[in-house]
């Protein structure tokens, strides 16, 4: 079987998007597209004469807005996919063992929660490659301090679902902040400074990472819980009211979906104006 993989990079969030294609049938899958690079990715797919079947997110991203919603509108027949535990809407809700088929190739879903509840690792049919999303990063792993993060769950996921793959299996993460592009299961099992520790030590490391919050988490949380949009043209985020469930301190404007009044709130100094959901300039998934 013949398959090729291209690794694409988005500079602002240091995200890797992966394009996989069956060279015989030209059917392709895109993993973790980013909103800002949708046109770049679609141009490449067009140039290569590929037929994009599925755009899949390894999880609900906090650091960038996914490109799958807008891609579905631009590519006839394209289906979006994400874990059924992500809370997000998509054409295909993935579970453990599901197969994402493209031509004669397929990716198998391994649920790897811990960074978020809906994190999955996608493993190529012959186990030569694993797309680990934010679960396992090169010499690191996804943070566990928000979005249902749980260090113990992540530790178990990585040990049980990723470190059980062959040593030679290539590890392709969703991000790298130091310019690294690929690792292997064997290397990570041996040299990952977090995952080579025991569970207690790992939990201690994860508790003390003290990372700043990703810049786009507020926008993503709002999009995730919005009943009308999965992709919207929304202003930046402002402040953080305590009584709202979905908000973020690191951003300078605030937009939230208020569950009780069923409206979006935009504010610079909260409480502020409340806008009915149907007035939002958004695109339905
Ligand atoms: N600087 C970035 C966010 C960096 C970050 O928090 N990365 C996440 C994955 S994206 S939610 C992470 O899990 N990092 C783990 C680590 O050890 O770095 C931004 O501002 O968006």
PDB file of C-alpha atoms and ligand atoms in Angstrom:
ATOM      1  CA  UNK A   1       0.000   0.000   0.000  1.00  0.00           C
ATOM      2  CA  UNK A   2       1.248   3.442  -0.835  1.00  0.00           C
ATOM      3  CA  UNK A   3       0.636   6.454   1.316  1.00  0.00           C
ATOM      4  CA  UNK A   4       2.345   9.790   1.595  1.00  0.00           C
ATOM      5  CA  UNK A   5       2.303  12.265   4.450  1.00  0.00           C
ATOM      6  CA  UNK A   6       3.037  15.983   4.314  1.00  0.00           C
ATOM      7  CA  UNK A   7       3.680  18.013   7.442  1.00  0.00           C
ATOM      8  CA  UNK A   8       2.488  21.625   7.265  1.00  0.00           C
ATOM      9  CA  UNK A   9       3.168  24.333   9.842  1.00  0.00           C
ATOM     10  CA  UNK A  10       1.194  27.301  11.168  1.00  0.00           C
ATOM     11  CA  UNK A  11       3.543  29.904  12.615  1.00  0.00           C
ATOM     12  CA  UNK A  12       1.402  31.720  15.189  1.00  0.00           C
ATOM     13  CA  UNK A  13       0.251  28.664  17.147  1.00  0.00           C
ATOM     14  CA  UNK A  14       3.172  26.412  16.099  1.00  0.00           C
ATOM     15  CA  UNK A  15       0.616  23.869  14.897  1.00  0.00           C
ATOM     16  CA  UNK A  16       1.322  20.995  12.565  1.00  0.00           C
ATOM     17  CA  UNK A  17      -1.355  20.056  10.068  1.00  0.00           C
ATOM     18  CA  UNK A  18      -0.881  16.711   8.347  1.00  0.00           C
ATOM     19  CA  UNK A  19      -1.991  15.770   4.862  1.00  0.00           C
ATOM     20  CA  UNK A  20      -2.146  12.034   4.228  1.00  0.00           C
ATOM     21  CA  UNK A  21      -3.046  10.562   0.881  1.00  0.00           C
ATOM     22  CA  UNK A  22      -3.358   7.196  -0.778  1.00  0.00           C
ATOM     23  CA  UNK A  23      -1.191   7.658  -3.872  1.00  0.00           C
ATOM     24  CA  UNK A  24      -3.183   5.158  -5.911  1.00  0.00           C
ATOM     25  CA  UNK A  25      -6.693   6.452  -5.345  1.00  0.00           C
ATOM     26  CA  UNK A  26      -5.707  10.068  -4.507  1.00  0.00           C
ATOM     27  CA  UNK A  27      -8.085  10.073  -1.549  1.00  0.00           C
ATOM     28  CA  UNK A  28      -6.778  12.179   1.313  1.00  0.00           C
ATOM     29  CA  UNK A  29      -7.267  13.064   4.962  1.00  0.00           C
ATOM     30  CA  UNK A  30      -6.226  16.277   6.695  1.00  0.00           C
ATOM     31  CA  UNK A  31      -5.385  16.264  10.398  1.00  0.00           C
ATOM     32  CA  UNK A  32      -5.740  19.438  12.495  1.00  0.00           C
ATOM     33  CA  UNK A  33      -6.211  22.179   9.898  1.00  0.00           C
ATOM     34  CA  UNK A  34      -5.926  25.754  11.215  1.00  0.00           C
ATOM     35  CA  UNK A  35      -8.394  28.470  10.208  1.00  0.00           C
ATOM     36  CA  UNK A  36      -5.699  30.893   8.976  1.00  0.00           C
ATOM     37  CA  UNK A  37      -4.062  28.306   6.709  1.00  0.00           C
ATOM     38  CA  UNK A  38      -7.177  26.787   5.127  1.00  0.00           C
ATOM     39  CA  UNK A  39      -6.518  28.415   1.740  1.00  0.00           C
ATOM     40  CA  UNK A  40      -2.867  27.331   1.739  1.00  0.00           C
ATOM     41  CA  UNK A  41      -3.874  23.738   2.504  1.00  0.00           C
ATOM     42  CA  UNK A  42      -6.690  23.617  -0.045  1.00  0.00           C
ATOM     43  CA  UNK A  43      -4.404  25.047  -2.742  1.00  0.00           C
ATOM     44  CA  UNK A  44      -1.883  22.307  -2.062  1.00  0.00           C
ATOM     45  CA  UNK A  45      -4.573  19.634  -2.134  1.00  0.00           C
ATOM     46  CA  UNK A  46      -5.795  21.011  -5.455  1.00  0.00           C
ATOM     47  CA  UNK A  47      -2.278  21.172  -6.916  1.00  0.00           C
ATOM     48  CA  UNK A  48      -1.638  17.566  -5.957  1.00  0.00           C
ATOM     49  CA  UNK A  49      -4.933  16.481  -7.493  1.00  0.00           C
ATOM     50  CA  UNK A  50      -6.173  14.962  -4.244  1.00  0.00           C
ATOM     51  CA  UNK A  51      -9.709  14.234  -3.220  1.00  0.00           C
ATOM     52  CA  UNK A  52     -10.045  15.350   0.400  1.00  0.00           C
ATOM     53  CA  UNK A  53     -12.456  13.012   2.188  1.00  0.00           C
ATOM     54  CA  UNK A  54     -12.114  13.832   5.887  1.00  0.00           C
ATOM     55  CA  UNK A  55     -10.772  16.747   7.945  1.00  0.00           C
ATOM     56  CA  UNK A  56     -10.178  15.491  11.448  1.00  0.00           C
ATOM     57  CA  UNK A  57      -9.311  17.272  14.689  1.00  0.00           C
ATOM     58  CA  UNK A  58      -7.280  15.345  17.235  1.00  0.00           C
ATOM     59  CA  UNK A  59      -9.110  17.363  19.918  1.00  0.00           C
ATOM     60  CA  UNK A  60     -10.874  20.653  20.575  1.00  0.00           C
ATOM     61  CA  UNK A  61      -8.053  23.152  20.234  1.00  0.00           C
ATOM     62  CA  UNK A  62      -7.462  25.921  22.739  1.00  0.00           C
ATOM     63  CA  UNK A  63      -4.660  27.723  20.961  1.00  0.00           C
ATOM     64  CA  UNK A  64      -6.104  28.117  17.474  1.00  0.00           C
ATOM     65  CA  UNK A  65      -9.435  27.994  15.690  1.00  0.00           C
ATOM     66  CA  UNK A  66      -9.874  24.819  13.680  1.00  0.00           C
ATOM     67  CA  UNK A  67     -10.163  25.055   9.899  1.00  0.00           C
ATOM     68  CA  UNK A  68     -12.547  22.120   9.521  1.00  0.00           C
ATOM     69  CA  UNK A  69     -15.771  24.182   9.672  1.00  0.00           C
ATOM     70  CA  UNK A  70     -14.795  26.495   6.819  1.00  0.00           C
ATOM     71  CA  UNK A  71     -13.215  23.677   4.805  1.00  0.00           C
ATOM     72  CA  UNK A  72     -16.482  21.748   4.773  1.00  0.00           C
ATOM     73  CA  UNK A  73     -18.089  24.715   3.084  1.00  0.00           C
ATOM     74  CA  UNK A  74     -15.400  24.908   0.439  1.00  0.00           C
ATOM     75  CA  UNK A  75     -14.928  21.229  -0.420  1.00  0.00           C
ATOM     76  CA  UNK A  76     -17.905  19.274  -1.708  1.00  0.00           C
ATOM     77  CA  UNK A  77     -18.400  16.019   0.156  1.00  0.00           C
ATOM     78  CA  UNK A  78     -15.773  16.737   2.807  1.00  0.00           C
ATOM     79  CA  UNK A  79     -16.664  15.401   6.260  1.00  0.00           C
ATOM     80  CA  UNK A  80     -15.374  16.772   9.551  1.00  0.00           C
ATOM     81  CA  UNK A  81     -14.477  14.411  12.386  1.00  0.00           C
ATOM     82  CA  UNK A  82     -13.694  14.729  16.083  1.00  0.00           C
ATOM     83  CA  UNK A  83     -14.005  12.568  19.198  1.00  0.00           C
ATOM     84  CA  UNK A  84     -17.498  12.062  20.550  1.00  0.00           C
ATOM     85  CA  UNK A  85     -16.078  13.095  23.931  1.00  0.00           C
ATOM     86  CA  UNK A  86     -14.909  16.495  22.662  1.00  0.00           C
ATOM     87  CA  UNK A  87     -18.276  18.219  23.065  1.00  0.00           C
ATOM     88  CA  UNK A  88     -17.876  19.699  19.571  1.00  0.00           C
ATOM     89  CA  UNK A  89     -20.095  19.081  16.586  1.00  0.00           C
ATOM     90  CA  UNK A  90     -18.810  17.299  13.475  1.00  0.00           C
ATOM     91  CA  UNK A  91     -20.112  14.996  10.753  1.00  0.00           C
ATOM     92  CA  UNK A  92     -18.303  12.031  12.255  1.00  0.00           C
ATOM     93  CA  UNK A  93     -18.096  11.491  16.015  1.00  0.00           C
ATOM     94  CA  UNK A  94     -15.098   9.268  16.656  1.00  0.00           C
ATOM     95  CA  UNK A  95     -14.663   6.509  19.255  1.00  0.00           C
ATOM     96  CA  UNK A  96     -11.950   4.030  20.186  1.00  0.00           C
ATOM     97  CA  UNK A  97     -11.136   1.663  17.317  1.00  0.00           C
ATOM     98  CA  UNK A  98     -12.933   3.645  14.605  1.00  0.00           C
ATOM     99  CA  UNK A  99     -11.248   3.737  11.235  1.00  0.00           C
ATOM    100  CA  UNK A 100     -10.890   6.839   9.082  1.00  0.00           C
ATOM    101  CA  UNK A 101     -10.506   5.469   5.585  1.00  0.00           C
ATOM    102  CA  UNK A 102      -8.868   7.170   2.610  1.00  0.00           C
ATOM    103  CA  UNK A 103      -8.472   4.961  -0.434  1.00  0.00           C
ATOM    104  CA  UNK A 104      -6.950   1.674   0.672  1.00  0.00           C
ATOM    105  CA  UNK A 105      -5.402   3.323   3.704  1.00  0.00           C
ATOM    106  CA  UNK A 106      -6.871   4.066   7.079  1.00  0.00           C
ATOM    107  CA  UNK A 107      -6.148   5.661  10.426  1.00  0.00           C
ATOM    108  CA  UNK A 108      -7.296   3.938  13.598  1.00  0.00           C
ATOM    109  CA  UNK A 109      -8.588   6.013  16.492  1.00  0.00           C
ATOM    110  CA  UNK A 110      -7.020   5.505  19.904  1.00  0.00           C
ATOM    111  CA  UNK A 111      -8.631   7.572  22.629  1.00  0.00           C
ATOM    112  CA  UNK A 112      -5.915   9.381  24.566  1.00  0.00           C
ATOM    113  CA  UNK A 113      -7.684  11.736  27.018  1.00  0.00           C
ATOM    114  CA  UNK A 114      -5.914  13.759  29.685  1.00  0.00           C
ATOM    115  CA  UNK A 115      -5.040  17.019  27.903  1.00  0.00           C
ATOM    116  CA  UNK A 116      -8.768  17.158  27.087  1.00  0.00           C
ATOM    117  CA  UNK A 117     -11.501  14.519  27.386  1.00  0.00           C
ATOM    118  CA  UNK A 118     -11.791  14.283  23.620  1.00  0.00           C
ATOM    119  CA  UNK A 119      -8.132  13.821  22.646  1.00  0.00           C
ATOM    120  CA  UNK A 120      -7.396  11.060  20.171  1.00  0.00           C
ATOM    121  CA  UNK A 121      -4.239   9.642  18.643  1.00  0.00           C
ATOM    122  CA  UNK A 122      -4.565   8.534  15.027  1.00  0.00           C
ATOM    123  CA  UNK A 123      -2.484   5.531  14.059  1.00  0.00           C
ATOM    124  CA  UNK A 124      -1.740   4.596  10.442  1.00  0.00           C
ATOM    125  CA  UNK A 125      -2.858   1.083   9.455  1.00  0.00           C
ATOM    126  CA  UNK A 126       0.648  -0.451   9.558  1.00  0.00           C
ATOM    127  CA  UNK A 127       1.495   1.357  12.835  1.00  0.00           C
ATOM    128  CA  UNK A 128       4.381   3.174  11.172  1.00  0.00           C
ATOM    129  CA  UNK A 129       3.038   6.596  12.209  1.00  0.00           C
ATOM    130  CA  UNK A 130       1.011   8.003  15.092  1.00  0.00           C
ATOM    131  CA  UNK A 131      -0.523  11.474  15.046  1.00  0.00           C
ATOM    132  CA  UNK A 132      -0.634  12.217  18.732  1.00  0.00           C
ATOM    133  CA  UNK A 133      -2.300  15.645  18.779  1.00  0.00           C
ATOM    134  CA  UNK A 134      -1.581  17.364  22.100  1.00  0.00           C
ATOM    135  CA  UNK A 135      -1.396  14.133  24.115  1.00  0.00           C
ATOM    136  CA  UNK A 136       2.252  13.331  23.430  1.00  0.00           C
ATOM    137  CA  UNK A 137       4.539  16.129  22.228  1.00  0.00           C
ATOM    138  CA  UNK A 138       8.219  15.689  21.368  1.00  0.00           C
ATOM    139  CA  UNK A 139       9.997  15.411  24.751  1.00  0.00           C
ATOM    140  CA  UNK A 140       6.836  16.780  26.338  1.00  0.00           C
ATOM    141  CA  UNK A 141       3.091  16.343  26.509  1.00  0.00           C
ATOM    142  CA  UNK A 142      -0.084  18.387  26.497  1.00  0.00           C
ATOM    143  CA  UNK A 143      -0.715  20.575  29.513  1.00  0.00           C
ATOM    144  CA  UNK A 144      -3.450  19.478  31.904  1.00  0.00           C
ATOM    145  CA  UNK A 145      -4.455  22.718  33.614  1.00  0.00           C
ATOM    146  CA  UNK A 146      -7.686  23.490  31.702  1.00  0.00           C
ATOM    147  CA  UNK A 147     -10.348  21.994  29.372  1.00  0.00           C
ATOM    148  CA  UNK A 148     -10.906  18.860  31.516  1.00  0.00           C
ATOM    149  CA  UNK A 149      -7.148  18.359  31.848  1.00  0.00           C
ATOM    150  CA  UNK A 150      -6.116  15.489  34.116  1.00  0.00           C
ATOM    151  CA  UNK A 151      -2.468  14.522  34.548  1.00  0.00           C
ATOM    152  CA  UNK A 152      -3.226  11.010  35.795  1.00  0.00           C
ATOM    153  CA  UNK A 153      -5.484  10.280  32.818  1.00  0.00           C
ATOM    154  CA  UNK A 154      -2.904  11.661  30.398  1.00  0.00           C
ATOM    155  CA  UNK A 155      -0.139   9.542  31.920  1.00  0.00           C
ATOM    156  CA  UNK A 156      -2.263   6.410  31.551  1.00  0.00           C
ATOM    157  CA  UNK A 157      -3.315   7.319  28.000  1.00  0.00           C
ATOM    158  CA  UNK A 158       0.251   7.788  26.822  1.00  0.00           C
ATOM    159  CA  UNK A 159       1.557   4.658  28.506  1.00  0.00           C
ATOM    160  CA  UNK A 160      -1.340   2.429  27.486  1.00  0.00           C
ATOM    161  CA  UNK A 161      -2.237   3.755  24.046  1.00  0.00           C
ATOM    162  CA  UNK A 162       0.953   5.294  22.599  1.00  0.00           C
ATOM    163  CA  UNK A 163       3.912   3.634  24.317  1.00  0.00           C
ATOM    164  CA  UNK A 164       2.419   0.255  23.382  1.00  0.00           C
ATOM    165  CA  UNK A 165       3.044   1.023  19.698  1.00  0.00           C
ATOM    166  CA  UNK A 166       6.259  -0.289  18.075  1.00  0.00           C
ATOM    167  CA  UNK A 167       9.481   1.552  18.982  1.00  0.00           C
ATOM    168  CA  UNK A 168       9.987   2.582  15.328  1.00  0.00           C
ATOM    169  CA  UNK A 169       6.525   4.127  15.042  1.00  0.00           C
ATOM    170  CA  UNK A 170       6.975   7.786  14.077  1.00  0.00           C
ATOM    171  CA  UNK A 171       5.389  10.289  16.461  1.00  0.00           C
ATOM    172  CA  UNK A 172       3.883  13.326  14.791  1.00  0.00           C
ATOM    173  CA  UNK A 173       2.550  15.814  17.352  1.00  0.00           C
ATOM    174  CA  UNK A 174       0.136  18.716  16.861  1.00  0.00           C
ATOM    175  CA  UNK A 175       2.752  21.242  18.007  1.00  0.00           C
ATOM    176  CA  UNK A 176       6.385  21.855  18.540  1.00  0.00           C
ATOM    177  CA  UNK A 177       7.772  25.085  19.922  1.00  0.00           C
ATOM    178  CA  UNK A 178      11.459  24.283  19.347  1.00  0.00           C
ATOM    179  CA  UNK A 179      11.510  23.448  15.649  1.00  0.00           C
ATOM    180  CA  UNK A 180      11.410  19.662  16.036  1.00  0.00           C
ATOM    181  CA  UNK A 181       9.264  17.865  13.523  1.00  0.00           C
ATOM    182  CA  UNK A 182       9.091  14.176  14.366  1.00  0.00           C
ATOM    183  CA  UNK A 183      10.080  11.642  17.002  1.00  0.00           C
ATOM    184  CA  UNK A 184       9.540   7.929  17.555  1.00  0.00           C
ATOM    185  CA  UNK A 185       7.738   5.956  20.218  1.00  0.00           C
ATOM    186  CA  UNK A 186      11.046   4.372  21.255  1.00  0.00           C
ATOM    187  CA  UNK A 187      12.747   7.756  21.649  1.00  0.00           C
ATOM    188  CA  UNK A 188       9.898   9.215  23.675  1.00  0.00           C
ATOM    189  CA  UNK A 189       9.670   6.152  25.888  1.00  0.00           C
ATOM    190  CA  UNK A 190      13.368   6.515  26.624  1.00  0.00           C
ATOM    191  CA  UNK A 191      13.983  10.257  26.678  1.00  0.00           C
ATOM    192  CA  UNK A 192      10.727  12.104  27.363  1.00  0.00           C
ATOM    193  CA  UNK A 193      11.578  14.035  30.543  1.00  0.00           C
ATOM    194  CA  UNK A 194       7.988  13.859  31.822  1.00  0.00           C
ATOM    195  CA  UNK A 195       6.838  10.403  30.764  1.00  0.00           C
ATOM    196  CA  UNK A 196       9.949   8.565  31.968  1.00  0.00           C
ATOM    197  CA  UNK A 197       8.956   9.547  35.527  1.00  0.00           C
ATOM    198  CA  UNK A 198       6.549   7.617  37.758  1.00  0.00           C
ATOM    199  CA  UNK A 199       2.954   8.793  38.053  1.00  0.00           C
ATOM    200  CA  UNK A 200       3.477  10.863  41.222  1.00  0.00           C
ATOM    201  CA  UNK A 201       6.506  12.636  39.794  1.00  0.00           C
ATOM    202  CA  UNK A 202       4.650  13.224  36.528  1.00  0.00           C
ATOM    203  CA  UNK A 203       1.679  14.751  38.357  1.00  0.00           C
ATOM    204  CA  UNK A 204       4.028  17.006  40.253  1.00  0.00           C
ATOM    205  CA  UNK A 205       5.714  18.196  37.048  1.00  0.00           C
ATOM    206  CA  UNK A 206       2.341  18.873  35.434  1.00  0.00           C
ATOM    207  CA  UNK A 207       1.114  20.828  38.470  1.00  0.00           C
ATOM    208  CA  UNK A 208       4.103  23.118  38.282  1.00  0.00           C
ATOM    209  CA  UNK A 209       4.385  23.884  34.557  1.00  0.00           C
ATOM    210  CA  UNK A 210       3.064  27.442  35.048  1.00  0.00           C
ATOM    211  CA  UNK A 211       2.454  28.030  31.355  1.00  0.00           C
ATOM    212  CA  UNK A 212       0.601  31.137  30.171  1.00  0.00           C
ATOM    213  CA  UNK A 213      -2.873  30.402  28.807  1.00  0.00           C
ATOM    214  CA  UNK A 214      -3.102  29.934  25.041  1.00  0.00           C
ATOM    215  CA  UNK A 215      -4.159  33.152  23.346  1.00  0.00           C
ATOM    216  CA  UNK A 216      -7.252  31.774  21.624  1.00  0.00           C
ATOM    217  CA  UNK A 217      -8.739  29.621  24.354  1.00  0.00           C
ATOM    218  CA  UNK A 218     -11.622  32.010  25.058  1.00  0.00           C
ATOM    219  CA  UNK A 219     -12.698  32.123  21.440  1.00  0.00           C
ATOM    220  CA  UNK A 220     -12.574  28.365  21.160  1.00  0.00           C
ATOM    221  CA  UNK A 221     -14.510  27.733  24.334  1.00  0.00           C
ATOM    222  CA  UNK A 222     -17.154  30.167  23.204  1.00  0.00           C
ATOM    223  CA  UNK A 223     -17.381  28.502  19.797  1.00  0.00           C
ATOM    224  CA  UNK A 224     -17.545  25.088  21.368  1.00  0.00           C
ATOM    225  CA  UNK A 225     -20.521  25.905  23.535  1.00  0.00           C
ATOM    226  CA  UNK A 226     -22.356  28.065  21.066  1.00  0.00           C
ATOM    227  CA  UNK A 227     -25.500  26.319  19.863  1.00  0.00           C
ATOM    228  CA  UNK A 228     -25.447  28.134  16.528  1.00  0.00           C
ATOM    229  CA  UNK A 229     -21.889  28.141  15.365  1.00  0.00           C
ATOM    230  CA  UNK A 230     -18.779  26.098  15.372  1.00  0.00           C
ATOM    231  CA  UNK A 231     -16.989  28.794  13.443  1.00  0.00           C
ATOM    232  CA  UNK A 232     -17.877  32.436  13.874  1.00  0.00           C
ATOM    233  CA  UNK A 233     -16.521  35.851  13.079  1.00  0.00           C
ATOM    234  CA  UNK A 234     -16.356  37.173  16.581  1.00  0.00           C
ATOM    235  CA  UNK A 235     -14.487  40.096  18.088  1.00  0.00           C
ATOM    236  CA  UNK A 236     -11.553  39.561  20.392  1.00  0.00           C
ATOM    237  CA  UNK A 237     -12.087  38.711  23.994  1.00  0.00           C
ATOM    238  CA  UNK A 238     -12.006  41.284  26.809  1.00  0.00           C
ATOM    239  CA  UNK A 239     -12.242  40.588  30.538  1.00  0.00           C
ATOM    240  CA  UNK A 240     -13.164  37.824  32.885  1.00  0.00           C
ATOM    241  CA  UNK A 241     -16.393  37.920  34.805  1.00  0.00           C
ATOM    242  CA  UNK A 242     -16.427  35.351  37.595  1.00  0.00           C
ATOM    243  CA  UNK A 243     -20.043  34.356  37.156  1.00  0.00           C
ATOM    244  CA  UNK A 244     -19.555  33.218  33.596  1.00  0.00           C
ATOM    245  CA  UNK A 245     -18.575  29.712  32.835  1.00  0.00           C
ATOM    246  CA  UNK A 246     -16.576  30.183  29.678  1.00  0.00           C
ATOM    247  CA  UNK A 247     -14.100  32.952  29.778  1.00  0.00           C
ATOM    248  CA  UNK A 248     -10.444  33.690  29.704  1.00  0.00           C
ATOM    249  CA  UNK A 249      -8.154  36.113  31.475  1.00  0.00           C
ATOM    250  CA  UNK A 250      -5.310  36.262  29.024  1.00  0.00           C
ATOM    251  CA  UNK A 251      -7.312  37.981  26.302  1.00  0.00           C
ATOM    252  CA  UNK A 252      -8.208  41.620  26.204  1.00  0.00           C
ATOM    253  CA  UNK A 253     -11.843  41.343  25.161  1.00  0.00           C
ATOM    254  CA  UNK A 254     -14.555  39.109  26.459  1.00  0.00           C
ATOM    255  CA  UNK A 255     -17.242  37.189  24.608  1.00  0.00           C
ATOM    256  CA  UNK A 256     -19.278  34.529  26.343  1.00  0.00           C
ATOM    257  CA  UNK A 257     -22.292  32.413  25.851  1.00  0.00           C
ATOM    258  CA  UNK A 258     -24.550  32.787  28.868  1.00  0.00           C
ATOM    259  CA  UNK A 259     -26.325  29.503  29.398  1.00  0.00           C
ATOM    260  CA  UNK A 260     -29.153  30.883  31.504  1.00  0.00           C
ATOM    261  CA  UNK A 261     -30.131  33.868  29.368  1.00  0.00           C
ATOM    262  CA  UNK A 262     -29.230  32.098  26.122  1.00  0.00           C
ATOM    263  CA  UNK A 263     -27.361  35.069  24.732  1.00  0.00           C
ATOM    264  CA  UNK A 264     -23.847  36.104  23.915  1.00  0.00           C
ATOM    265  CA  UNK A 265     -22.235  38.807  26.009  1.00  0.00           C
ATOM    266  CA  UNK A 266     -19.610  41.174  24.704  1.00  0.00           C
ATOM    267  CA  UNK A 267     -17.959  43.410  27.191  1.00  0.00           C
ATOM    268  CA  UNK A 268     -15.032  45.597  28.005  1.00  0.00           C
ATOM    269  CA  UNK A 269     -16.100  46.192  31.603  1.00  0.00           C
ATOM    270  CA  UNK A 270     -18.549  43.542  32.635  1.00  0.00           C
ATOM    271  CA  UNK A 271     -21.588  43.570  32.900  1.00  0.00           C
ATOM    272  CA  UNK A 272     -22.138  45.049  29.505  1.00  0.00           C
ATOM    273  CA  UNK A 273     -24.342  44.535  26.482  1.00  0.00           C
ATOM    274  CA  UNK A 274     -26.028  41.269  25.772  1.00  0.00           C
ATOM    275  CA  UNK A 275     -26.567  40.199  22.155  1.00  0.00           C
ATOM    276  CA  UNK A 276     -29.084  37.540  21.141  1.00  0.00           C
ATOM    277  CA  UNK A 277     -27.470  34.510  19.591  1.00  0.00           C
ATOM    278  CA  UNK A 278     -29.081  35.060  16.211  1.00  0.00           C
ATOM    279  CA  UNK A 279     -27.398  38.457  15.855  1.00  0.00           C
ATOM    280  CA  UNK A 280     -23.934  36.977  15.903  1.00  0.00           C
ATOM    281  CA  UNK A 281     -22.101  37.104  12.621  1.00  0.00           C
ATOM    282  CA  UNK A 282     -21.311  33.453  12.400  1.00  0.00           C
ATOM    283  CA  UNK A 283     -21.168  30.574  10.004  1.00  0.00           C
ATOM    284  CA  UNK A 284     -22.974  27.411  10.802  1.00  0.00           C
ATOM    285  CA  UNK A 285     -20.928  24.222  10.614  1.00  0.00           C
TER     286      UNK A 285
HETATM  287  N1  LIG B   1       2.034  29.733  23.549  1.00  0.00           N
HETATM  288  C1  LIG B   1       0.885  29.109  22.978  1.00  0.00           C
HETATM  289  C2  LIG B   1       0.366  27.998  23.830  1.00  0.00           C
HETATM  290  C3  LIG B   1       1.408  27.010  24.286  1.00  0.00           C
HETATM  291  C4  LIG B   1       0.683  25.861  24.970  1.00  0.00           C
HETATM  292  O1  LIG B   1       0.136  26.029  26.027  1.00  0.00           O
HETATM  293  N2  LIG B   1       0.652  24.717  24.288  1.00  0.00           N
HETATM  294  C5  LIG B   1      -0.172  23.627  24.735  1.00  0.00           C
HETATM  295  C6  LIG B   1      -0.709  22.940  23.529  1.00  0.00           C
HETATM  296  S1  LIG B   1      -1.842  23.988  22.734  1.00  0.00           S
HETATM  297  S2  LIG B   1      -3.320  24.023  24.052  1.00  0.00           S
HETATM  298  C7  LIG B   1       0.521  22.637  25.596  1.00  0.00           C
HETATM  299  O2  LIG B   1      -0.098  21.680  25.999  1.00  0.00           O
HETATM  300  N3  LIG B   1       1.804  22.838  25.893  1.00  0.00           N
HETATM  301  C8  LIG B   1       2.514  21.934  26.740  1.00  0.00           C
HETATM  302  C9  LIG B   1       3.904  22.385  26.964  1.00  0.00           C
HETATM  303  O3  LIG B   1       4.576  21.772  27.797  1.00  0.00           O
HETATM  304  O4  LIG B   1       4.312  23.361  26.323  1.00  0.00           O
HETATM  305  C10 LIG B   1      -0.265  30.119  22.775  1.00  0.00           C
HETATM  306  O5  LIG B   1      -0.148  31.232  23.273  1.00  0.00           O
HETATM  307  O6  LIG B   1      -1.254  29.806  22.148  1.00  0.00           O
END
